């Protein structure tokens, strides 16, 4: 039986459900910022969800992700008798497949038009760039995208080769002198989440490398933002390397 209520512990999945059947959402995290004005109860963060509050909402389904949510929290939710659907999304293709599974199998909804539009946008996207990139996601210490990441897959689809795509770690810590060394990369891609890089906080660390400031939501979220992502990311890259 399809669930009548859903708690989402993943901001991008929250947006996906809200764009399809907002009436299902009864609980979301403090980081669930899209769409604005969500009326669902807040159940703390992705890494510290309020298990008791979620159980009190008695949702028919809890949406989670193997990277964003901790195994011990998911185990506690299951121990409370809740059904938990856990996604794994490390490539663009996985993103589309898991969105379909969450919405149609998990939530019992018809496949939404926005998901078709998002897939079409990426089928039409060209690998117009031929550049090597480093993609910091944190500073103090500096951490970058490594292997098997959704954001890395999106960039690769556009012709952006992650310098650390073959690293043993998914999010390696790399000393800034190495990251910023002349010739180490053709461009540095600076998203505004999880660390909020801005024009005043980030590019100054890479004086020898063009910096592309990109929307973290369009680079790392799997949901309705995928329809706009090729154009948004492409525009930021063109502005940096023109």
mmCIF file of C-alpha atoms in Angstrom, residues 2-8 17-18 20-28 40 59-61 63 102-103 106-109:
data_model
loop_
_atom_site.group_PDB
_atom_site.id
_atom_site.type_symbol
_atom_site.label_atom_id
_atom_site.label_comp_id
_atom_site.label_asym_id
_atom_site.label_seq_id
_atom_site.Cartn_x
_atom_site.Cartn_y
_atom_site.Cartn_z
ATOM 1 C CA UNK A 2 1.429 3.437 -0.885
ATOM 2 C CA UNK A 3 2.379 5.522 2.153
ATOM 3 C CA UNK A 4 0.020 8.296 3.176
ATOM 4 C CA UNK A 5 2.796 10.255 4.866
ATOM 5 C CA UNK A 6 6.553 10.595 4.296
ATOM 6 C CA UNK A 7 9.502 11.906 6.286
ATOM 7 C CA UNK A 8 12.494 12.867 4.150
ATOM 8 C CA UNK A 17 8.573 14.679 -3.280
ATOM 9 C CA UNK A 18 7.430 18.274 -2.772
ATOM 10 C CA UNK A 20 5.372 15.711 -7.081
ATOM 11 C CA UNK A 21 3.031 15.227 -4.112
ATOM 12 C CA UNK A 22 3.720 17.825 -1.389
ATOM 13 C CA UNK A 23 0.812 16.628 0.713
ATOM 14 C CA UNK A 24 2.793 13.473 1.577
ATOM 15 C CA UNK A 25 5.530 15.300 3.482
ATOM 16 C CA UNK A 26 5.048 15.461 7.254
ATOM 17 C CA UNK A 27 8.701 15.726 8.327
ATOM 18 C CA UNK A 28 11.900 17.120 6.797
ATOM 19 C CA UNK A 40 6.318 19.917 7.330
ATOM 20 C CA UNK A 59 5.188 8.157 8.697
ATOM 21 C CA UNK A 60 4.423 5.404 6.246
ATOM 22 C CA UNK A 61 7.892 5.859 4.744
ATOM 23 C CA UNK A 63 13.472 8.499 2.812
ATOM 24 C CA UNK A 102 11.611 6.619 -4.653
ATOM 25 C CA UNK A 103 8.637 8.271 -6.301
ATOM 26 C CA UNK A 106 8.450 4.041 -2.595
ATOM 27 C CA UNK A 107 5.739 6.698 -2.635
ATOM 28 C CA UNK A 108 3.366 4.951 -5.049
ATOM 29 C CA UNK A 109 3.143 7.995 -7.342
#
